[in-house]
Amino acid sequence: MSELFDVNFIIGHFQYWLGIILMMTGLFVVVSRGNLVKKVVGLNVFQTSVFMLYISMGKITGGTAPIFTGNPQEVYSNPLPHVLILTAIVVGIATTALGLALIVRIREEYETIEEDNIQHLENAMQRKEDQDAGAMI
Amino acid sequence: MFSAPFTFAALSQHFPILQVVIPLIAAPLAVFIGVTSIAFLLAFAASITSLIISYSMLMQVIDGSVISYHIGGWAPPWGIEYRVDAANAFVLLILSAISTVVLPYAKTSIEREIRASAQTLFYTCYLLCFTGLLGMVITGDAFNVFVFLEISSLSTYVLVALGAERDKRALTAAFNYLIMGTIGATFFVIGLGLLYMMTGTLNMADLANRLPALSDNRTVQTALGFIVVGMGLKLAIYPLHLWLPNAYTYAPSAVTAFLAATATKAAIYVLLRFMFSVFAPDFTAATGALNLIILPFAVIAMFAASIIAVFQADLKKTLAYSSIAQIGYMLLGISYFSHTGITATMIHLFNHAVTKAALFMAVGAIVYQTGTSFIPKLAGLGKQMPWTSAAIVAGGLSLIGIPATAGFISKWVLISGALEKGWWWMAMLIVASSLIAVIYVWQVVETLYLKEPVGDVVVKEAPLSLLIPTWILVIASIYFGLDTELTLSSARAAADALLGTAPLAAGAGS
């Protein structure tokens, strides 16, 4: 049991704990909220947790910024994960923009951005189509 | 290298990068030119060039050799490497061949389905989607897969949403696809992050060299889990398929034909590549991912999705559910964990791409003429649209797997793979699930030919610009059921490349 409550282990990995909390918060928001904008916000939180995972990976205790100083013994942070995440951030922004644009269009067509209401309208459309189909058979 | 005279030989050294860059550059050019007909010609030219490049690369690597292209001259594992072997050259050929056939069809089809001002942008999105799929398949760098995956996904969401002019449900379908696709891609990136954390490299060949030493490591096992689930969302493994039916049903017809034949196929290739080339095949098998996850869900997909398909009133939705069932067959081949199994997956990748694209194009032709794909409203169309209806019948037969169609070859290899393992019950399951396909194909055939037309509206046959591309694929789906030389030898070479009979890890750079 004492291994489970190893304080050093818990504190030493705090960035992972934060990452997991953010990740689960984001996913939970995406799944549980009916408002489409809130879903996009949840998606952003979820993606941010992954950015944190990558960025914390590159950090080295006592490391400086990765700038060549002439001292070969210099300890510096790994810049590669940061660069990767720059790409992922750009992708995230594009996704958010596209998602919001789709929400605007959905609002124009359905006059609501609540998932339940949209589902209700779509079910009604489906029922009408099924009735039409049934009338023909 | 660059001072060499501008000859075909000099140019062919740069085929791997040209494969991706040509459609990528054509995409913004189409926007700048801004004339729809020129945008179409540009897209078509880019697509044909891609087809020529991918065919000549496949001919180079089909003997088991590997083309390694170092971007910007940076040697791997530091620089990004494009690595072409038989497996991805085969998938590249599928992608570019389908794109080349679908584009002329799209030109006519979208004139009626998308407003004129958006048509130029349609070609741009189409080219970007095509670029993304090609890039995902050709690259030898794990993070590069993610970047191209997102390029193709983002443009796919737009393409699906373009269907909103026919039916507003395309918008919600695109939004749901966006949410699930992004979750999938993010899971994939988490997996890559964990791999990078453990190995410090993102080059696939380099990863393959370093991972075996870490096979007991729980982080690496978790990484495999994240990658399988992430890609599973993109390729619609059974419980993760919820985005697919609506996206395929409400997207413009040409988009559906293109996506059904390419998007899921590229994702299956990436899954195969990670399962068997990046991770060692034995490691993947030892985690139980094949027996405990892929196999049961593949079988459930084969039956559940086929049964759901029977009860759909919209022909496009029937075909969308049938796609999920067919993806089940491809996954089943993976789960055999044998050379024959992977061969079956690769050959079904090709045959299903051809068959399903032909079917969706034929349905698109009906939508073009009648404005609907509701099965009851198609009654009696067999006489009014004989060529389109015949295409649906031929495609349906290939979907079932009748001998002398491409679908039969896939099922034959799949069943012989099952018997090879002594899984006779699996062979029975494959046949049983094919019988369900008979039901939904028969429903359509019955409506088309045996029922009297509703009302007295006269429907004309679809224009030739729709029929010719459709029939090219229909004839291909019959031809590849009779002459299996190209497909079977390519699929075998691909299986060799994936299972390490010609290992990916054999020295970086060649």
CSV table of N, CA, C and O in Angstrom, one decimal, chain B residues 22-129:
chain,number,residue,atom,x,y,z
B,22,ILE,N,2.8,17.7,-56.1
B,22,ILE,CA,2.0,18.2,-57.3
B,22,ILE,C,0.6,18.5,-57.0
B,22,ILE,O,0.1,19.6,-57.2
B,23,PRO,N,-0.2,17.6,-56.3
B,23,PRO,CA,-1.6,18.0,-55.9
B,23,PRO,C,-1.6,19.1,-54.9
B,23,PRO,O,-2.5,19.9,-54.9
B,24,LEU,N,-0.6,19.1,-54.0
B,24,LEU,CA,-0.5,20.2,-53.0
B,24,LEU,C,-0.4,21.5,-53.6
B,24,LEU,O,-1.0,22.5,-53.2
B,25,ILE,N,0.4,21.7,-54.7
B,25,ILE,CA,0.6,23.0,-55.3
B,25,ILE,C,-0.6,23.3,-56.2
B,25,ILE,O,-1.0,24.5,-56.3
B,26,ALA,N,-1.2,22.2,-56.8
B,26,ALA,CA,-2.3,22.5,-57.7
B,26,ALA,C,-3.5,23.0,-56.9
B,26,ALA,O,-4.3,23.8,-57.4
B,27,ALA,N,-3.6,22.7,-55.6
B,27,ALA,CA,-4.8,23.1,-54.8
B,27,ALA,C,-4.9,24.7,-54.7
B,27,ALA,O,-5.9,25.2,-55.0
B,28,PRO,N,-3.8,25.4,-54.2
B,28,PRO,CA,-4.0,26.8,-54.1
B,28,PRO,C,-4.0,27.5,-55.5
B,28,PRO,O,-4.7,28.5,-55.7
B,29,LEU,N,-3.3,26.8,-56.5
B,29,LEU,CA,-3.4,27.4,-57.9
B,29,LEU,C,-4.8,27.5,-58.4
B,29,LEU,O,-5.2,28.4,-59.0
B,30,ALA,N,-5.6,26.4,-58.0
B,30,ALA,CA,-7.0,26.4,-58.5
B,30,ALA,C,-7.7,27.6,-57.9
B,30,ALA,O,-8.6,28.2,-58.6
B,31,VAL,N,-7.4,28.0,-56.6
B,31,VAL,CA,-8.1,29.1,-56.0
B,31,VAL,C,-7.7,30.4,-56.7
B,31,VAL,O,-8.5,31.2,-57.1
B,32,PHE,N,-6.4,30.5,-57.0
B,32,PHE,CA,-5.9,31.8,-57.6
B,32,PHE,C,-6.4,32.0,-59.0
B,32,PHE,O,-6.8,33.1,-59.4
B,33,ILE,N,-6.5,30.9,-59.8
B,33,ILE,CA,-7.0,31.0,-61.1
B,33,ILE,C,-8.5,31.3,-61.1
B,33,ILE,O,-9.0,32.2,-61.8
B,34,GLY,N,-9.2,30.6,-60.2
B,34,GLY,CA,-10.6,31.0,-59.9
B,34,GLY,C,-11.6,30.7,-61.0
B,34,GLY,O,-12.8,31.1,-60.9
B,35,VAL,N,-11.2,30.0,-62.1
B,35,VAL,CA,-12.2,29.6,-63.1
B,35,VAL,C,-12.4,28.1,-62.9
B,35,VAL,O,-11.5,27.3,-62.9
B,36,THR,N,-13.7,27.7,-62.8
B,36,THR,CA,-14.0,26.4,-62.5
B,36,THR,C,-13.5,25.4,-63.5
B,36,THR,O,-12.9,24.3,-63.1
B,37,SER,N,-13.6,25.7,-64.8
B,37,SER,CA,-13.2,24.7,-65.8
B,37,SER,C,-11.7,24.5,-65.7
B,37,SER,O,-11.2,23.4,-65.9
B,38,ILE,N,-10.9,25.6,-65.5
B,38,ILE,CA,-9.5,25.4,-65.4
B,38,ILE,C,-9.1,24.7,-64.1
B,38,ILE,O,-8.2,23.8,-64.1
B,39,ALA,N,-9.8,25.0,-63.0
B,39,ALA,CA,-9.6,24.3,-61.8
B,39,ALA,C,-9.7,22.8,-62.0
B,39,ALA,O,-8.9,22.0,-61.5
B,40,PHE,N,-10.8,22.4,-62.7
B,40,PHE,CA,-11.0,21.0,-63.0
B,40,PHE,C,-9.9,20.4,-63.8
B,40,PHE,O,-9.3,19.3,-63.4
B,41,LEU,N,-9.4,21.1,-64.8
B,41,LEU,CA,-8.3,20.6,-65.7
B,41,LEU,C,-7.1,20.4,-64.8
B,41,LEU,O,-6.3,19.4,-64.9
B,42,LEU,N,-6.8,21.4,-64.0
B,42,LEU,CA,-5.7,21.4,-63.1
B,42,LEU,C,-5.7,20.1,-62.2
B,42,LEU,O,-4.7,19.4,-62.0
B,43,ALA,N,-6.9,19.9,-61.5
B,43,ALA,CA,-7.1,18.8,-60.6
B,43,ALA,C,-6.9,17.5,-61.4
B,43,ALA,O,-6.2,16.6,-60.9
B,44,PHE,N,-7.5,17.4,-62.6
B,44,PHE,CA,-7.4,16.2,-63.4
B,44,PHE,C,-6.0,15.9,-63.8
B,44,PHE,O,-5.5,14.8,-63.7
B,45,ALA,N,-5.2,17.0,-64.2
B,45,ALA,CA,-3.8,16.8,-64.6
B,45,ALA,C,-3.0,16.3,-63.4
B,45,ALA,O,-2.2,15.4,-63.5
B,46,ALA,N,-3.2,16.9,-62.2
B,46,ALA,CA,-2.5,16.5,-61.1
B,46,ALA,C,-2.8,15.1,-60.7
B,46,ALA,O,-1.9,14.3,-60.3
B,47,SER,N,-4.0,14.7,-60.9
B,47,SER,CA,-4.4,13.3,-60.5
B,47,SER,C,-3.8,12.3,-61.5
B,47,SER,O,-3.3,11.3,-61.0
B,48,ILE,N,-3.8,12.6,-62.8
B,48,ILE,CA,-3.2,11.7,-63.8
B,48,ILE,C,-1.7,11.6,-63.5
B,48,ILE,O,-1.1,10.5,-63.6
B,49,THR,N,-1.1,12.7,-63.3
B,49,THR,CA,0.4,12.7,-63.0
B,49,THR,C,0.7,11.8,-61.8
B,49,THR,O,1.6,11.0,-61.8
B,50,SER,N,-0.2,11.9,-60.7
B,50,SER,CA,0.0,11.1,-59.5
B,50,SER,C,-0.1,9.6,-59.9
B,50,SER,O,0.6,8.8,-59.4
B,51,LEU,N,-1.1,9.3,-60.8
B,51,LEU,CA,-1.3,8.0,-61.2
B,51,LEU,C,-0.1,7.4,-61.9
B,51,LEU,O,0.4,6.3,-61.6
B,52,ILE,N,0.5,8.2,-62.8
B,52,ILE,CA,1.7,7.7,-63.5
B,52,ILE,C,2.8,7.5,-62.6
B,52,ILE,O,3.5,6.5,-62.6
B,53,ILE,N,3.0,8.5,-61.6
B,53,ILE,CA,4.1,8.4,-60.7
B,53,ILE,C,3.9,7.1,-59.8
B,53,ILE,O,4.8,6.3,-59.6
B,54,SER,N,2.7,6.9,-59.3
B,54,SER,CA,2.5,5.8,-58.4
B,54,SER,C,2.7,4.5,-59.1
B,54,SER,O,3.2,3.5,-58.5
B,55,TYR,N,2.2,4.4,-60.4
B,55,TYR,CA,2.4,3.2,-61.1
B,55,TYR,C,3.8,2.9,-61.3
B,55,TYR,O,4.3,1.8,-61.1
B,56,SER,N,4.6,3.9,-61.7
B,56,SER,CA,6.0,3.6,-62.0
B,56,SER,C,6.8,3.3,-60.7
B,56,SER,O,7.7,2.5,-60.7
B,57,MET,N,6.3,3.9,-59.6
B,57,MET,CA,7.0,3.5,-58.3
B,57,MET,C,6.6,2.1,-57.9
B,57,MET,O,7.5,1.3,-57.4
B,58,LEU,N,5.4,1.7,-58.1
B,58,LEU,CA,5.0,0.3,-57.8
B,58,LEU,C,5.8,-0.7,-58.6
B,58,LEU,O,6.3,-1.7,-58.1
B,59,MET,N,6.0,-0.4,-59.9
B,59,MET,CA,6.8,-1.3,-60.8
B,59,MET,C,8.2,-1.4,-60.3
B,59,MET,O,8.9,-2.4,-60.4
B,60,GLN,N,8.7,-0.3,-59.7
B,60,GLN,CA,10.1,-0.3,-59.2
B,60,GLN,C,10.2,-1.2,-57.9
B,60,GLN,O,11.3,-1.8,-57.7
B,61,VAL,N,9.2,-1.2,-57.1
B,61,VAL,CA,9.4,-1.8,-55.7
B,61,VAL,C,8.7,-3.1,-55.6
B,61,VAL,O,8.8,-3.7,-54.6
B,62,ILE,N,8.0,-3.6,-56.7
B,62,ILE,CA,7.2,-4.8,-56.5
B,62,ILE,C,8.1,-6.0,-56.3
B,62,ILE,O,7.7,-7.0,-55.7
B,63,ASP,N,9.4,-5.9,-56.6
B,63,ASP,CA,10.3,-7.0,-56.4
B,63,ASP,C,10.8,-7.0,-55.0
B,63,ASP,O,11.7,-7.8,-54.6
B,64,GLY,N,10.4,-6.1,-54.1
B,64,GLY,CA,10.8,-6.1,-52.7
B,64,GLY,C,11.8,-5.1,-52.4
B,64,GLY,O,12.2,-5.0,-51.2
B,65,SER,N,12.2,-4.3,-53.4
B,65,SER,CA,13.2,-3.2,-53.0
B,65,SER,C,12.4,-2.0,-52.4
B,65,SER,O,11.2,-2.0,-52.3
B,66,VAL,N,13.2,-1.1,-51.9
B,66,VAL,CA,12.6,0.1,-51.2
B,66,VAL,C,13.2,1.3,-51.8
B,66,VAL,O,14.4,1.4,-52.0
B,67,ILE,N,12.3,2.3,-52.0
B,67,ILE,CA,12.8,3.7,-52.4
B,67,ILE,C,12.8,4.5,-51.1
B,67,ILE,O,11.8,4.6,-50.4
B,68,SER,N,14.0,5.1,-50.8
B,68,SER,CA,14.1,6.0,-49.6
B,68,SER,C,14.4,7.4,-50.1
B,68,SER,O,15.4,7.5,-50.8
B,69,TYR,N,13.5,8.3,-49.8
B,69,TYR,CA,13.8,9.7,-50.3
B,69,TYR,C,14.0,10.6,-49.1
B,69,TYR,O,13.2,10.6,-48.2
B,70,HIS,N,15.1,11.3,-49.1
B,70,HIS,CA,15.4,12.2,-48.0
B,70,HIS,C,15.0,13.6,-48.3
B,70,HIS,O,15.6,14.2,-49.2
B,71,ILE,N,14.1,14.1,-47.6
B,71,ILE,CA,13.6,15.5,-47.9
B,71,ILE,C,14.6,16.5,-47.6
B,71,ILE,O,15.1,16.5,-46.5
B,72,GLY,N,14.9,17.4,-48.5
B,72,GLY,CA,15.9,18.4,-48.3
B,72,GLY,C,17.3,17.9,-48.1
B,72,GLY,O,18.2,18.6,-47.7
B,73,GLY,N,17.5,16.6,-48.5
B,73,GLY,CA,18.8,16.1,-48.4
B,73,GLY,C,19.3,15.8,-46.9
B,73,GLY,O,20.4,15.4,-46.7
B,74,TRP,N,18.3,15.9,-46.0
B,74,TRP,CA,18.7,15.5,-44.6
B,74,TRP,C,18.5,14.0,-44.4
B,74,TRP,O,17.5,13.5,-44.6
B,75,ALA,N,19.6,13.4,-43.9
B,75,ALA,CA,19.6,11.9,-43.8
B,75,ALA,C,18.7,11.6,-42.7
B,75,ALA,O,18.6,12.2,-41.6
B,76,PRO,N,17.8,10.5,-42.8
B,76,PRO,CA,17.1,10.0,-41.7
B,76,PRO,C,18.0,9.4,-40.6
B,76,PRO,O,19.1,9.0,-41.0
B,77,PRO,N,17.8,9.4,-39.4
B,77,PRO,CA,16.5,9.7,-38.7
B,77,PRO,C,16.3,11.2,-38.4
B,77,PRO,O,15.3,11.5,-37.8
B,78,TRP,N,17.3,12.0,-38.8
B,78,TRP,CA,17.1,13.5,-38.4
B,78,TRP,C,16.1,14.2,-39.3
B,78,TRP,O,15.3,14.9,-38.9
B,79,GLY,N,16.2,13.9,-40.6
B,79,GLY,CA,15.3,14.5,-41.5
B,79,GLY,C,14.1,13.7,-41.8
B,79,GLY,O,14.0,12.5,-41.3
B,80,ILE,N,13.1,14.2,-42.5
B,80,ILE,CA,11.9,13.4,-42.8
B,80,ILE,C,12.3,12.6,-44.0
B,80,ILE,O,12.8,13.0,-45.0
B,81,GLU,N,11.9,11.3,-43.9
B,81,GLU,CA,12.2,10.4,-45.0
B,81,GLU,C,10.8,9.9,-45.6
B,81,GLU,O,9.9,9.7,-44.9
B,82,TYR,N,10.8,9.9,-46.9
B,82,TYR,CA,9.7,9.2,-47.6
B,82,TYR,C,10.1,7.9,-48.0
B,82,TYR,O,11.2,7.7,-48.6
B,83,ARG,N,9.4,6.9,-47.7
B,83,ARG,CA,9.8,5.5,-47.9
B,83,ARG,C,8.8,4.7,-48.6
B,83,ARG,O,7.7,4.5,-48.1
B,84,VAL,N,9.1,4.3,-49.8
B,84,VAL,CA,8.1,3.6,-50.6
B,84,VAL,C,8.5,2.1,-50.8
B,84,VAL,O,9.6,1.8,-51.2
B,85,ASP,N,7.7,1.2,-50.3
B,85,ASP,CA,7.9,-0.2,-50.5
B,85,ASP,C,6.6,-0.7,-51.2
B,85,ASP,O,5.7,0.0,-51.5
B,86,ALA,N,6.6,-2.0,-51.4
B,86,ALA,CA,5.4,-2.6,-52.2
B,86,ALA,C,4.1,-2.3,-51.5
B,86,ALA,O,3.1,-2.0,-52.2
B,87,ALA,N,4.1,-2.2,-50.1
B,87,ALA,CA,2.8,-2.0,-49.5
B,87,ALA,C,2.2,-0.6,-49.8
B,87,ALA,O,1.1,-0.5,-50.2
B,88,ASN,N,3.0,0.4,-49.5
B,88,ASN,CA,2.4,1.7,-49.7
B,88,ASN,C,2.4,2.1,-51.2
B,88,ASN,O,1.5,2.9,-51.6
B,89,ALA,N,3.3,1.6,-52.1
B,89,ALA,CA,3.1,1.9,-53.5
B,89,ALA,C,1.8,1.3,-54.0
B,89,ALA,O,1.1,2.0,-54.8
B,90,PHE,N,1.4,0.2,-53.5
B,90,PHE,CA,0.1,-0.4,-53.9
B,90,PHE,C,-1.1,0.5,-53.5
B,90,PHE,O,-2.0,0.8,-54.3
B,91,VAL,N,-1.0,1.0,-52.2
B,91,VAL,CA,-2.1,1.8,-51.7
B,91,VAL,C,-2.1,3.2,-52.5
B,91,VAL,O,-3.1,3.7,-52.8
B,92,LEU,N,-0.9,3.7,-52.8
B,92,LEU,CA,-0.8,4.9,-53.6
B,92,LEU,C,-1.5,4.8,-54.9
B,92,LEU,O,-2.2,5.7,-55.4
B,93,LEU,N,-1.2,3.6,-55.5
B,93,LEU,CA,-1.8,3.3,-56.8
B,93,LEU,C,-3.4,3.3,-56.7
B,93,LEU,O,-4.1,3.9,-57.6
B,94,ILE,N,-3.9,2.7,-55.7
B,94,ILE,CA,-5.4,2.7,-55.5
B,94,ILE,C,-5.9,4.1,-55.3
B,94,ILE,O,-6.8,4.5,-56.0
B,95,LEU,N,-5.2,4.9,-54.5
B,95,LEU,CA,-5.7,6.3,-54.2
B,95,LEU,C,-5.7,7.1,-55.5
B,95,LEU,O,-6.7,7.7,-55.9
B,96,SER,N,-4.6,7.0,-56.3
B,96,SER,CA,-4.5,7.9,-57.4
B,96,SER,C,-5.4,7.4,-58.6
B,96,SER,O,-5.9,8.2,-59.3
B,97,ALA,N,-5.5,6.1,-58.7
B,97,ALA,CA,-6.4,5.6,-59.8
B,97,ALA,C,-7.9,6.0,-59.5
B,97,ALA,O,-8.6,6.4,-60.4
B,98,ILE,N,-8.3,5.8,-58.3
B,98,ILE,CA,-9.7,6.1,-57.9
B,98,ILE,C,-9.9,7.6,-58.2
B,98,ILE,O,-10.9,8.0,-58.7
B,99,SER,N,-9.0,8.4,-57.7
B,99,SER,CA,-9.1,9.9,-57.8
B,99,SER,C,-9.2,10.2,-59.3
B,99,SER,O,-10.1,11.1,-59.7
B,100,THR,N,-8.4,9.6,-60.2
B,100,THR,CA,-8.4,9.9,-61.6
B,100,THR,C,-9.8,9.6,-62.2
B,100,THR,O,-10.3,10.3,-63.1
B,101,VAL,N,-10.4,8.5,-61.8
B,101,VAL,CA,-11.7,8.1,-62.4
B,101,VAL,C,-12.8,9.0,-61.8
B,101,VAL,O,-13.7,9.3,-62.5
B,102,VAL,N,-12.7,9.3,-60.5
B,102,VAL,CA,-13.8,10.0,-59.9
B,102,VAL,C,-13.9,11.5,-60.4
B,102,VAL,O,-15.0,12.0,-60.5
B,103,LEU,N,-12.7,12.1,-60.7
B,103,LEU,CA,-12.7,13.5,-61.0
B,103,LEU,C,-13.6,13.9,-62.2
B,103,LEU,O,-14.4,14.8,-62.1
B,104,PRO,N,-13.5,13.2,-63.3
B,104,PRO,CA,-14.4,13.6,-64.5
B,104,PRO,C,-15.9,13.4,-64.1
B,104,PRO,O,-16.7,14.2,-64.5
B,105,TYR,N,-16.1,12.4,-63.3
B,105,TYR,CA,-17.5,12.2,-62.8
B,105,TYR,C,-17.9,13.3,-61.9
B,105,TYR,O,-19.0,13.9,-62.1
B,106,ALA,N,-17.0,13.8,-61.1
B,106,ALA,CA,-17.3,14.9,-60.1
B,106,ALA,C,-17.7,16.1,-60.9
B,106,ALA,O,-18.6,16.9,-60.5
B,107,LYS,N,-17.0,16.4,-62.0
B,107,LYS,CA,-17.3,17.6,-62.7
B,107,LYS,C,-18.8,17.7,-63.1
B,107,LYS,O,-19.4,18.8,-62.8
B,108,THR,N,-19.3,16.7,-63.7
B,108,THR,CA,-20.8,16.7,-64.0
B,108,THR,C,-21.6,16.7,-62.8
B,108,THR,O,-22.6,17.5,-62.6
B,109,SER,N,-21.3,15.8,-61.9
B,109,SER,CA,-22.1,15.6,-60.7
B,109,SER,C,-22.3,16.8,-59.8
B,109,SER,O,-23.4,17.2,-59.4
B,110,ILE,N,-21.2,17.5,-59.6
B,110,ILE,CA,-21.3,18.7,-58.7
B,110,ILE,C,-22.0,19.9,-59.3
B,110,ILE,O,-22.4,20.8,-58.7
B,111,GLU,N,-22.0,19.9,-60.7
B,111,GLU,CA,-22.7,21.0,-61.3
B,111,GLU,C,-24.2,21.1,-60.9
B,111,GLU,O,-24.8,22.1,-60.9
B,112,ARG,N,-24.7,19.9,-60.5
B,112,ARG,CA,-26.1,19.9,-60.1
B,112,ARG,C,-26.2,19.9,-58.6
B,112,ARG,O,-27.3,20.2,-58.0
B,113,GLU,N,-25.1,19.6,-57.9
B,113,GLU,CA,-25.3,19.4,-56.4
B,113,GLU,C,-24.6,20.6,-55.6
B,113,GLU,O,-24.9,20.7,-54.4
B,114,ILE,N,-23.7,21.3,-56.2
B,114,ILE,CA,-23.0,22.4,-55.5
B,114,ILE,C,-23.2,23.7,-56.3
B,114,ILE,O,-23.1,23.7,-57.5
B,115,ARG,N,-23.5,24.8,-55.6
B,115,ARG,CA,-23.7,26.0,-56.3
B,115,ARG,C,-22.4,26.5,-57.1
B,115,ARG,O,-21.3,26.1,-56.6
B,116,ALA,N,-22.6,27.2,-58.2
B,116,ALA,CA,-21.5,27.5,-59.1
B,116,ALA,C,-20.3,28.2,-58.4
B,116,ALA,O,-19.1,27.9,-58.6
B,117,SER,N,-20.6,29.1,-57.4
B,117,SER,CA,-19.5,29.9,-56.8
B,117,SER,C,-18.6,29.0,-55.9
B,117,SER,O,-17.5,29.4,-55.6
B,118,ALA,N,-19.1,27.8,-55.5
B,118,ALA,CA,-18.3,27.0,-54.6
B,118,ALA,C,-17.6,25.9,-55.4
B,118,ALA,O,-16.8,25.1,-54.8
B,119,GLN,N,-17.8,25.8,-56.7
B,119,GLN,CA,-17.2,24.7,-57.4
B,119,GLN,C,-15.7,24.7,-57.5
B,119,GLN,O,-15.0,23.7,-57.4
B,120,THR,N,-15.1,25.9,-57.7
B,120,THR,CA,-13.7,26.0,-57.8
B,120,THR,C,-13.1,25.5,-56.4
B,120,THR,O,-12.1,24.8,-56.4
B,121,LEU,N,-13.7,26.0,-55.3
B,121,LEU,CA,-13.2,25.6,-54.0
B,121,LEU,C,-13.4,24.1,-53.8
B,121,LEU,O,-12.6,23.5,-53.0
B,122,PHE,N,-14.4,23.5,-54.4
B,122,PHE,CA,-14.5,22.1,-54.3
B,122,PHE,C,-13.3,21.4,-54.8
B,122,PHE,O,-12.8,20.5,-54.1
B,123,TYR,N,-12.8,21.8,-55.9
B,123,TYR,CA,-11.6,21.2,-56.5
B,123,TYR,C,-10.4,21.4,-55.5
B,123,TYR,O,-9.5,20.5,-55.4
B,124,THR,N,-10.3,22.6,-54.9
B,124,THR,CA,-9.2,22.8,-54.0
B,124,THR,C,-9.3,21.8,-52.8
B,124,THR,O,-8.2,21.2,-52.5
B,125,CYS,N,-10.4,21.7,-52.2
B,125,CYS,CA,-10.6,20.8,-51.1
B,125,CYS,C,-10.3,19.4,-51.5
B,125,CYS,O,-9.7,18.6,-50.8
B,126,TYR,N,-10.8,19.0,-52.7
B,126,TYR,CA,-10.6,17.7,-53.2
B,126,TYR,C,-9.1,17.4,-53.3
B,126,TYR,O,-8.6,16.4,-52.9
B,127,LEU,N,-8.4,18.4,-53.9
B,127,LEU,CA,-6.9,18.2,-54.1
B,127,LEU,C,-6.2,18.1,-52.8
B,127,LEU,O,-5.3,17.3,-52.6
B,128,LEU,N,-6.6,18.9,-51.8
B,128,LEU,CA,-6.0,18.9,-50.5
B,128,LEU,C,-6.2,17.5,-49.8
B,128,LEU,O,-5.3,17.0,-49.2
B,129,CYS,N,-7.5,17.1,-49.9
B,129,CYS,CA,-7.8,15.8,-49.3
B,129,CYS,C,-6.9,14.7,-50.0
B,129,CYS,O,-6.4,13.8,-49.3
